[in-house]
Amino acid sequence: MSSTPESTSPVNAWDAALYDNRHAFVHRYGADLLDLLQPQSGQRVLDLGCGTGHLTAAIAERGAAVVGIDASAEMIDQARRNFPAIEFHVADAREYRSQEPFDAVFSNAALHWVKPAEAAVQTVAAALKPGGRFVAEFGGHGNVRYILAELHAAVSLVTGTNPGDFNPWYFPSVGEYAGLLERAGLEVRYAFLFDRPTPLDEGEAGMANWLAMFGQPCLMTVPADLRPAVITAAIERMRPRLWNAGGWTADYRRLRIVAVK
Ligand code: BEZ
């Protein structure tokens, strides 16, 4: 994100300052994606789901003219405060269209929030010049599998209802996403699904902070007075696998993509 959080989610109202303070790992991890993007001076780059703008600014530092968009007005306000010289817009990744095409579209930790994914891919294809590149990373198939399973188990335990296998996010396999890109006229040059266990900041509070920031879509059907009990139960269920040596680790899996129009 970067959308949502780096964020394109219509369901979350993001606390952008909190996101900047407690979840900086999102853009820290995205930094090496810039080496795949290789932004050059004279190029126009669109950062889809730019969140609070840290990677947008890193792209600008490398000399490209960059535009950051995010569906969250809170994120864009914070991005403008962080980087007043950069162009940011509140816009939905499913609908954004620009008069002027881009040499590259970049996206970090955002596209798992955007459904239907086909609409976001149409935006990418429409934004690019012929020969333009799409460089993205987001949650891939199996991302946060354990967090989600324990959250569902805790919902079931505390409320007596069964959330089934509800997944509010889009975590595709390589094959699924490559097909989607090809159908939109993009040639996939690189696609890589990999485990990236991600240490969360802030010690013991790390998982509660993560759930407070990102877990809301899974808790929407839970009555507000029961949510704290669900979160406490979920955290205790996750502890044997995700707590180690004074810190929490999220079971992230990333899908990294380079494709050309
Ligand atoms: C992720 O970056 O993988 C992620 C973030 C929030 C919710 C789910 C997944």
PDB file of N, CA, C and O in Angstrom, residues 199-259:
ATOM      1  N   PRO A 199       7.745  -9.724  10.341  1.00  0.00           N
ATOM      2  CA  PRO A 199       7.701  -9.310  11.751  1.00  0.00           C
ATOM      3  C   PRO A 199       6.907  -8.009  11.893  1.00  0.00           C
ATOM      4  O   PRO A 199       7.091  -7.074  11.124  1.00  0.00           O
ATOM      5  N   LEU A 200       6.011  -7.993  12.886  1.00  0.00           N
ATOM      6  CA  LEU A 200       5.217  -6.791  13.138  1.00  0.00           C
ATOM      7  C   LEU A 200       5.921  -5.945  14.194  1.00  0.00           C
ATOM      8  O   LEU A 200       6.601  -6.485  15.066  1.00  0.00           O
ATOM      9  N   ASP A 201       5.758  -4.641  14.116  1.00  0.00           N
ATOM     10  CA  ASP A 201       6.369  -3.743  15.099  1.00  0.00           C
ATOM     11  C   ASP A 201       5.605  -3.817  16.425  1.00  0.00           C
ATOM     12  O   ASP A 201       4.497  -4.322  16.487  1.00  0.00           O
ATOM     13  N   GLU A 202       6.215  -3.281  17.476  1.00  0.00           N
ATOM     14  CA  GLU A 202       5.548  -3.017  18.760  1.00  0.00           C
ATOM     15  C   GLU A 202       5.304  -4.232  19.649  1.00  0.00           C
ATOM     16  O   GLU A 202       4.360  -4.264  20.441  1.00  0.00           O
ATOM     17  N   GLY A 203       6.201  -5.237  19.568  1.00  0.00           N
ATOM     18  CA  GLY A 203       6.191  -6.338  20.548  1.00  0.00           C
ATOM     19  C   GLY A 203       4.833  -6.975  20.735  1.00  0.00           C
ATOM     20  O   GLY A 203       4.137  -7.282  19.771  1.00  0.00           O
ATOM     21  N   GLU A 204       4.454  -7.172  21.994  1.00  0.00           N
ATOM     22  CA  GLU A 204       3.207  -7.877  22.327  1.00  0.00           C
ATOM     23  C   GLU A 204       1.986  -7.234  21.635  1.00  0.00           C
ATOM     24  O   GLU A 204       1.058  -7.915  21.223  1.00  0.00           O
ATOM     25  N   ALA A 205       2.001  -5.926  21.488  1.00  0.00           N
ATOM     26  CA  ALA A 205       0.828  -5.235  20.916  1.00  0.00           C
ATOM     27  C   ALA A 205       0.732  -5.409  19.400  1.00  0.00           C
ATOM     28  O   ALA A 205      -0.278  -5.023  18.792  1.00  0.00           O
ATOM     29  N   GLY A 206       1.758  -5.988  18.788  1.00  0.00           N
ATOM     30  CA  GLY A 206       1.841  -6.006  17.329  1.00  0.00           C
ATOM     31  C   GLY A 206       0.649  -6.660  16.636  1.00  0.00           C
ATOM     32  O   GLY A 206       0.123  -6.115  15.658  1.00  0.00           O
ATOM     33  N   MET A 207       0.210  -7.824  17.138  1.00  0.00           N
ATOM     34  CA  MET A 207      -0.894  -8.510  16.445  1.00  0.00           C
ATOM     35  C   MET A 207      -2.223  -7.792  16.699  1.00  0.00           C
ATOM     36  O   MET A 207      -3.055  -7.673  15.783  1.00  0.00           O
ATOM     37  N   ALA A 208      -2.407  -7.284  17.920  1.00  0.00           N
ATOM     38  CA  ALA A 208      -3.643  -6.531  18.193  1.00  0.00           C
ATOM     39  C   ALA A 208      -3.697  -5.288  17.297  1.00  0.00           C
ATOM     40  O   ALA A 208      -4.759  -4.938  16.756  1.00  0.00           O
ATOM     41  N   ASN A 209      -2.555  -4.641  17.113  1.00  0.00           N
ATOM     42  CA  ASN A 209      -2.513  -3.463  16.227  1.00  0.00           C
ATOM     43  C   ASN A 209      -2.829  -3.856  14.784  1.00  0.00           C
ATOM     44  O   ASN A 209      -3.547  -3.141  14.074  1.00  0.00           O
ATOM     45  N   TRP A 210      -2.256  -4.984  14.363  1.00  0.00           N
ATOM     46  CA  TRP A 210      -2.501  -5.438  12.985  1.00  0.00           C
ATOM     47  C   TRP A 210      -3.999  -5.710  12.787  1.00  0.00           C
ATOM     48  O   TRP A 210      -4.603  -5.279  11.798  1.00  0.00           O
ATOM     49  N   LEU A 211      -4.592  -6.419  13.760  1.00  0.00           N
ATOM     50  CA  LEU A 211      -6.020  -6.751  13.631  1.00  0.00           C
ATOM     51  C   LEU A 211      -6.882  -5.490  13.676  1.00  0.00           C
ATOM     52  O   LEU A 211      -7.873  -5.382  12.953  1.00  0.00           O
ATOM     53  N   ALA A 212      -6.475  -4.523  14.504  1.00  0.00           N
ATOM     54  CA  ALA A 212      -7.251  -3.280  14.593  1.00  0.00           C
ATOM     55  C   ALA A 212      -7.179  -2.517  13.270  1.00  0.00           C
ATOM     56  O   ALA A 212      -8.171  -1.922  12.830  1.00  0.00           O
ATOM     57  N   MET A 213      -6.017  -2.526  12.636  1.00  0.00           N
ATOM     58  CA  MET A 213      -5.858  -1.768  11.388  1.00  0.00           C
ATOM     59  C   MET A 213      -6.465  -2.507  10.198  1.00  0.00           C
ATOM     60  O   MET A 213      -7.132  -1.930   9.358  1.00  0.00           O
ATOM     61  N   PHE A 214      -6.206  -3.831  10.129  1.00  0.00           N
ATOM     62  CA  PHE A 214      -6.538  -4.552   8.895  1.00  0.00           C
ATOM     63  C   PHE A 214      -7.675  -5.561   9.040  1.00  0.00           C
ATOM     64  O   PHE A 214      -8.202  -6.033   8.037  1.00  0.00           O
ATOM     65  N   GLY A 215      -7.996  -5.944  10.265  1.00  0.00           N
ATOM     66  CA  GLY A 215      -8.931  -7.065  10.449  1.00  0.00           C
ATOM     67  C   GLY A 215     -10.397  -6.680  10.397  1.00  0.00           C
ATOM     68  O   GLY A 215     -11.272  -7.556  10.461  1.00  0.00           O
ATOM     69  N   GLN A 216     -10.675  -5.374  10.257  1.00  0.00           N
ATOM     70  CA  GLN A 216     -12.077  -4.934  10.354  1.00  0.00           C
ATOM     71  C   GLN A 216     -13.040  -5.660   9.410  1.00  0.00           C
ATOM     72  O   GLN A 216     -14.155  -5.990   9.811  1.00  0.00           O
ATOM     73  N   PRO A 217     -12.640  -5.922   8.154  1.00  0.00           N
ATOM     74  CA  PRO A 217     -13.607  -6.583   7.261  1.00  0.00           C
ATOM     75  C   PRO A 217     -14.065  -7.948   7.773  1.00  0.00           C
ATOM     76  O   PRO A 217     -15.155  -8.405   7.428  1.00  0.00           O
ATOM     77  N   CYS A 218     -13.233  -8.596   8.605  1.00  0.00           N
ATOM     78  CA  CYS A 218     -13.619  -9.917   9.133  1.00  0.00           C
ATOM     79  C   CYS A 218     -14.496  -9.797  10.372  1.00  0.00           C
ATOM     80  O   CYS A 218     -15.039 -10.790  10.841  1.00  0.00           O
ATOM     81  N   LEU A 219     -14.571  -8.594  10.927  1.00  0.00           N
ATOM     82  CA  LEU A 219     -15.289  -8.433  12.201  1.00  0.00           C
ATOM     83  C   LEU A 219     -16.613  -7.700  12.029  1.00  0.00           C
ATOM     84  O   LEU A 219     -17.331  -7.476  12.998  1.00  0.00           O
ATOM     85  N   MET A 220     -16.935  -7.363  10.762  1.00  0.00           N
ATOM     86  CA  MET A 220     -18.110  -6.525  10.542  1.00  0.00           C
ATOM     87  C   MET A 220     -19.417  -7.197  10.947  1.00  0.00           C
ATOM     88  O   MET A 220     -20.365  -6.515  11.311  1.00  0.00           O
ATOM     89  N   THR A 221     -19.439  -8.534  10.863  1.00  0.00           N
ATOM     90  CA  THR A 221     -20.685  -9.216  11.226  1.00  0.00           C
ATOM     91  C   THR A 221     -20.737  -9.531  12.731  1.00  0.00           C
ATOM     92  O   THR A 221     -21.735 -10.048  13.221  1.00  0.00           O
ATOM     93  N   VAL A 222     -19.656  -9.220  13.442  1.00  0.00           N
ATOM     94  CA  VAL A 222     -19.602  -9.507  14.881  1.00  0.00           C
ATOM     95  C   VAL A 222     -20.147  -8.290  15.648  1.00  0.00           C
ATOM     96  O   VAL A 222     -19.701  -7.167  15.404  1.00  0.00           O
ATOM     97  N   PRO A 223     -21.105  -8.496  16.557  1.00  0.00           N
ATOM     98  CA  PRO A 223     -21.608  -7.359  17.336  1.00  0.00           C
ATOM     99  C   PRO A 223     -20.450  -6.634  18.033  1.00  0.00           C
ATOM    100  O   PRO A 223     -19.518  -7.278  18.533  1.00  0.00           O
ATOM    101  N   ALA A 224     -20.514  -5.292  18.051  1.00  0.00           N
ATOM    102  CA  ALA A 224     -19.388  -4.481  18.545  1.00  0.00           C
ATOM    103  C   ALA A 224     -18.953  -4.899  19.951  1.00  0.00           C
ATOM    104  O   ALA A 224     -17.752  -4.920  20.248  1.00  0.00           O
ATOM    105  N   ASP A 225     -19.918  -5.260  20.812  1.00  0.00           N
ATOM    106  CA  ASP A 225     -19.536  -5.589  22.198  1.00  0.00           C
ATOM    107  C   ASP A 225     -18.784  -6.912  22.294  1.00  0.00           C
ATOM    108  O   ASP A 225     -18.139  -7.178  23.301  1.00  0.00           O
ATOM    109  N   LEU A 226     -18.861  -7.735  21.240  1.00  0.00           N
ATOM    110  CA  LEU A 226     -18.157  -9.025  21.279  1.00  0.00           C
ATOM    111  C   LEU A 226     -16.784  -8.962  20.591  1.00  0.00           C
ATOM    112  O   LEU A 226     -15.984  -9.902  20.689  1.00  0.00           O
ATOM    113  N   ARG A 227     -16.503  -7.863  19.883  1.00  0.00           N
ATOM    114  CA  ARG A 227     -15.251  -7.806  19.103  1.00  0.00           C
ATOM    115  C   ARG A 227     -13.995  -7.928  19.970  1.00  0.00           C
ATOM    116  O   ARG A 227     -13.075  -8.663  19.605  1.00  0.00           O
ATOM    117  N   PRO A 228     -13.934  -7.227  21.133  1.00  0.00           N
ATOM    118  CA  PRO A 228     -12.716  -7.379  21.945  1.00  0.00           C
ATOM    119  C   PRO A 228     -12.470  -8.837  22.341  1.00  0.00           C
ATOM    120  O   PRO A 228     -11.324  -9.310  22.324  1.00  0.00           O
ATOM    121  N   ALA A 229     -13.549  -9.563  22.671  1.00  0.00           N
ATOM    122  CA  ALA A 229     -13.377 -10.975  23.072  1.00  0.00           C
ATOM    123  C   ALA A 229     -12.896 -11.807  21.889  1.00  0.00           C
ATOM    124  O   ALA A 229     -12.057 -12.720  22.041  1.00  0.00           O
ATOM    125  N   VAL A 230     -13.412 -11.501  20.694  1.00  0.00           N
ATOM    126  CA  VAL A 230     -12.972 -12.231  19.490  1.00  0.00           C
ATOM    127  C   VAL A 230     -11.474 -11.985  19.269  1.00  0.00           C
ATOM    128  O   VAL A 230     -10.710 -12.920  19.020  1.00  0.00           O
ATOM    129  N   ILE A 231     -11.066 -10.724  19.383  1.00  0.00           N
ATOM    130  CA  ILE A 231      -9.660 -10.393  19.131  1.00  0.00           C
ATOM    131  C   ILE A 231      -8.751 -11.077  20.155  1.00  0.00           C
ATOM    132  O   ILE A 231      -7.726 -11.678  19.801  1.00  0.00           O
ATOM    133  N   THR A 232      -9.156 -11.043  21.422  1.00  0.00           N
ATOM    134  CA  THR A 232      -8.344 -11.698  22.461  1.00  0.00           C
ATOM    135  C   THR A 232      -8.235 -13.198  22.185  1.00  0.00           C
ATOM    136  O   THR A 232      -7.145 -13.779  22.258  1.00  0.00           O
ATOM    137  N   ALA A 233      -9.365 -13.818  21.849  1.00  0.00           N
ATOM    138  CA  ALA A 233      -9.350 -15.270  21.584  1.00  0.00           C
ATOM    139  C   ALA A 233      -8.499 -15.580  20.355  1.00  0.00           C
ATOM    140  O   ALA A 233      -7.712 -16.538  20.353  1.00  0.00           O
ATOM    141  N   ALA A 234      -8.623 -14.760  19.315  1.00  0.00           N
ATOM    142  CA  ALA A 234      -7.850 -15.009  18.081  1.00  0.00           C
ATOM    143  C   ALA A 234      -6.356 -14.912  18.369  1.00  0.00           C
ATOM    144  O   ALA A 234      -5.567 -15.751  17.923  1.00  0.00           O
ATOM    145  N   ILE A 235      -5.970 -13.902  19.129  1.00  0.00           N
ATOM    146  CA  ILE A 235      -4.546 -13.694  19.423  1.00  0.00           C
ATOM    147  C   ILE A 235      -3.986 -14.897  20.195  1.00  0.00           C
ATOM    148  O   ILE A 235      -2.897 -15.387  19.898  1.00  0.00           O
ATOM    149  N   GLU A 236      -4.739 -15.379  21.156  1.00  0.00           N
ATOM    150  CA  GLU A 236      -4.235 -16.534  21.924  1.00  0.00           C
ATOM    151  C   GLU A 236      -4.127 -17.781  21.049  1.00  0.00           C
ATOM    152  O   GLU A 236      -3.209 -18.575  21.178  1.00  0.00           O
ATOM    153  N   ARG A 237      -5.057 -17.928  20.105  1.00  0.00           N
ATOM    154  CA  ARG A 237      -4.986 -19.080  19.196  1.00  0.00           C
ATOM    155  C   ARG A 237      -3.784 -18.968  18.253  1.00  0.00           C
ATOM    156  O   ARG A 237      -3.203 -19.967  17.850  1.00  0.00           O
ATOM    157  N   MET A 238      -3.409 -17.745  17.887  1.00  0.00           N
ATOM    158  CA  MET A 238      -2.280 -17.558  16.957  1.00  0.00           C
ATOM    159  C   MET A 238      -0.929 -17.714  17.648  1.00  0.00           C
ATOM    160  O   MET A 238       0.073 -17.978  16.986  1.00  0.00           O
ATOM    161  N   ARG A 239      -0.923 -17.507  18.973  1.00  0.00           N
ATOM    162  CA  ARG A 239       0.357 -17.391  19.679  1.00  0.00           C
ATOM    163  C   ARG A 239       1.318 -18.564  19.438  1.00  0.00           C
ATOM    164  O   ARG A 239       2.506 -18.346  19.179  1.00  0.00           O
ATOM    165  N   PRO A 240       0.835 -19.824  19.492  1.00  0.00           N
ATOM    166  CA  PRO A 240       1.802 -20.923  19.331  1.00  0.00           C
ATOM    167  C   PRO A 240       2.578 -20.850  18.013  1.00  0.00           C
ATOM    168  O   PRO A 240       3.733 -21.246  17.950  1.00  0.00           O
ATOM    169  N   ARG A 241       1.958 -20.349  16.967  1.00  0.00           N
ATOM    170  CA  ARG A 241       2.645 -20.356  15.680  1.00  0.00           C
ATOM    171  C   ARG A 241       3.270 -19.005  15.300  1.00  0.00           C
ATOM    172  O   ARG A 241       4.291 -18.962  14.623  1.00  0.00           O
ATOM    173  N   LEU A 242       2.662 -17.914  15.718  1.00  0.00           N
ATOM    174  CA  LEU A 242       3.089 -16.606  15.179  1.00  0.00           C
ATOM    175  C   LEU A 242       3.810 -15.716  16.189  1.00  0.00           C
ATOM    176  O   LEU A 242       4.266 -14.625  15.835  1.00  0.00           O
ATOM    177  N   TRP A 243       3.928 -16.170  17.439  1.00  0.00           N
ATOM    178  CA  TRP A 243       4.655 -15.386  18.455  1.00  0.00           C
ATOM    179  C   TRP A 243       6.000 -16.047  18.699  1.00  0.00           C
ATOM    180  O   TRP A 243       6.081 -17.249  18.919  1.00  0.00           O
ATOM    181  N   ASN A 244       7.048 -15.261  18.639  1.00  0.00           N
ATOM    182  CA  ASN A 244       8.369 -15.850  18.870  1.00  0.00           C
ATOM    183  C   ASN A 244       9.330 -14.771  19.345  1.00  0.00           C
ATOM    184  O   ASN A 244       9.378 -13.685  18.756  1.00  0.00           O
ATOM    185  N   ALA A 245      10.065 -15.082  20.410  1.00  0.00           N
ATOM    186  CA  ALA A 245      11.158 -14.229  20.886  1.00  0.00           C
ATOM    187  C   ALA A 245      10.746 -12.757  21.011  1.00  0.00           C
ATOM    188  O   ALA A 245      11.427 -11.855  20.545  1.00  0.00           O
ATOM    189  N   GLY A 246       9.604 -12.548  21.634  1.00  0.00           N
ATOM    190  CA  GLY A 246       9.201 -11.170  21.939  1.00  0.00           C
ATOM    191  C   GLY A 246       8.525 -10.426  20.808  1.00  0.00           C
ATOM    192  O   GLY A 246       8.346  -9.209  20.886  1.00  0.00           O
ATOM    193  N   GLY A 247       8.142 -11.133  19.747  1.00  0.00           N
ATOM    194  CA  GLY A 247       7.491 -10.411  18.653  1.00  0.00           C
ATOM    195  C   GLY A 247       6.533 -11.298  17.877  1.00  0.00           C
ATOM    196  O   GLY A 247       6.608 -12.527  17.922  1.00  0.00           O
ATOM    197  N   TRP A 248       5.605 -10.639  17.178  1.00  0.00           N
ATOM    198  CA  TRP A 248       4.653 -11.328  16.310  1.00  0.00           C
ATOM    199  C   TRP A 248       5.144 -11.293  14.861  1.00  0.00           C
ATOM    200  O   TRP A 248       5.758 -10.317  14.436  1.00  0.00           O
ATOM    201  N   THR A 249       4.825 -12.375  14.152  1.00  0.00           N
ATOM    202  CA  THR A 249       5.157 -12.426  12.724  1.00  0.00           C
ATOM    203  C   THR A 249       3.879 -12.758  11.958  1.00  0.00           C
ATOM    204  O   THR A 249       3.199 -13.736  12.288  1.00  0.00           O
ATOM    205  N   ALA A 250       3.566 -11.956  10.963  1.00  0.00           N
ATOM    206  CA  ALA A 250       2.386 -12.229  10.131  1.00  0.00           C
ATOM    207  C   ALA A 250       2.778 -13.204   9.019  1.00  0.00           C
ATOM    208  O   ALA A 250       3.858 -13.085   8.437  1.00  0.00           O
ATOM    209  N   ASP A 251       1.883 -14.173   8.742  1.00  0.00           N
ATOM    210  CA  ASP A 251       2.213 -15.200   7.741  1.00  0.00           C
ATOM    211  C   ASP A 251       1.878 -14.696   6.328  1.00  0.00           C
ATOM    212  O   ASP A 251       0.971 -15.193   5.663  1.00  0.00           O
ATOM    213  N   TYR A 252       2.658 -13.709   5.892  1.00  0.00           N
ATOM    214  CA  TYR A 252       2.451 -13.101   4.579  1.00  0.00           C
ATOM    215  C   TYR A 252       3.011 -14.001   3.474  1.00  0.00           C
ATOM    216  O   TYR A 252       4.060 -14.635   3.629  1.00  0.00           O
ATOM    217  N   ARG A 253       2.294 -14.011   2.354  1.00  0.00           N
ATOM    218  CA  ARG A 253       2.816 -14.567   1.092  1.00  0.00           C
ATOM    219  C   ARG A 253       2.614 -13.500   0.049  1.00  0.00           C
ATOM    220  O   ARG A 253       1.533 -12.916  -0.045  1.00  0.00           O
ATOM    221  N   ARG A 254       3.609 -13.231  -0.727  1.00  0.00           N
ATOM    222  CA  ARG A 254       3.517 -12.159  -1.718  1.00  0.00           C
ATOM    223  C   ARG A 254       3.453 -12.716  -3.126  1.00  0.00           C
ATOM    224  O   ARG A 254       4.087 -13.738  -3.440  1.00  0.00           O
ATOM    225  N   LEU A 255       2.710 -12.006  -3.977  1.00  0.00           N
ATOM    226  CA  LEU A 255       2.743 -12.251  -5.417  1.00  0.00           C
ATOM    227  C   LEU A 255       3.395 -11.038  -6.044  1.00  0.00           C
ATOM    228  O   LEU A 255       2.935  -9.900  -5.858  1.00  0.00           O
ATOM    229  N   ARG A 256       4.490 -11.264  -6.741  1.00  0.00           N
ATOM    230  CA  ARG A 256       5.249 -10.183  -7.371  1.00  0.00           C
ATOM    231  C   ARG A 256       5.109 -10.332  -8.879  1.00  0.00           C
ATOM    232  O   ARG A 256       5.273 -11.442  -9.409  1.00  0.00           O
ATOM    233  N   ILE A 257       4.824  -9.244  -9.547  1.00  0.00           N
ATOM    234  CA  ILE A 257       4.485  -9.286 -10.971  1.00  0.00           C
ATOM    235  C   ILE A 257       5.231  -8.212 -11.744  1.00  0.00           C
ATOM    236  O   ILE A 257       5.325  -7.065 -11.292  1.00  0.00           O
ATOM    237  N   VAL A 258       5.761  -8.593 -12.905  1.00  0.00           N
ATOM    238  CA  VAL A 258       6.153  -7.603 -13.913  1.00  0.00           C
ATOM    239  C   VAL A 258       5.453  -8.003 -15.215  1.00  0.00           C
ATOM    240  O   VAL A 258       5.570  -9.159 -15.654  1.00  0.00           O
ATOM    241  N   ALA A 259       4.725  -7.069 -15.803  1.00  0.00           N
ATOM    242  CA  ALA A 259       4.023  -7.356 -17.064  1.00  0.00           C
ATOM    243  C   ALA A 259       4.126  -6.125 -17.968  1.00  0.00           C
ATOM    244  O   ALA A 259       4.284  -5.003 -17.474  1.00  0.00           O
TER     245      ALA A 259
END
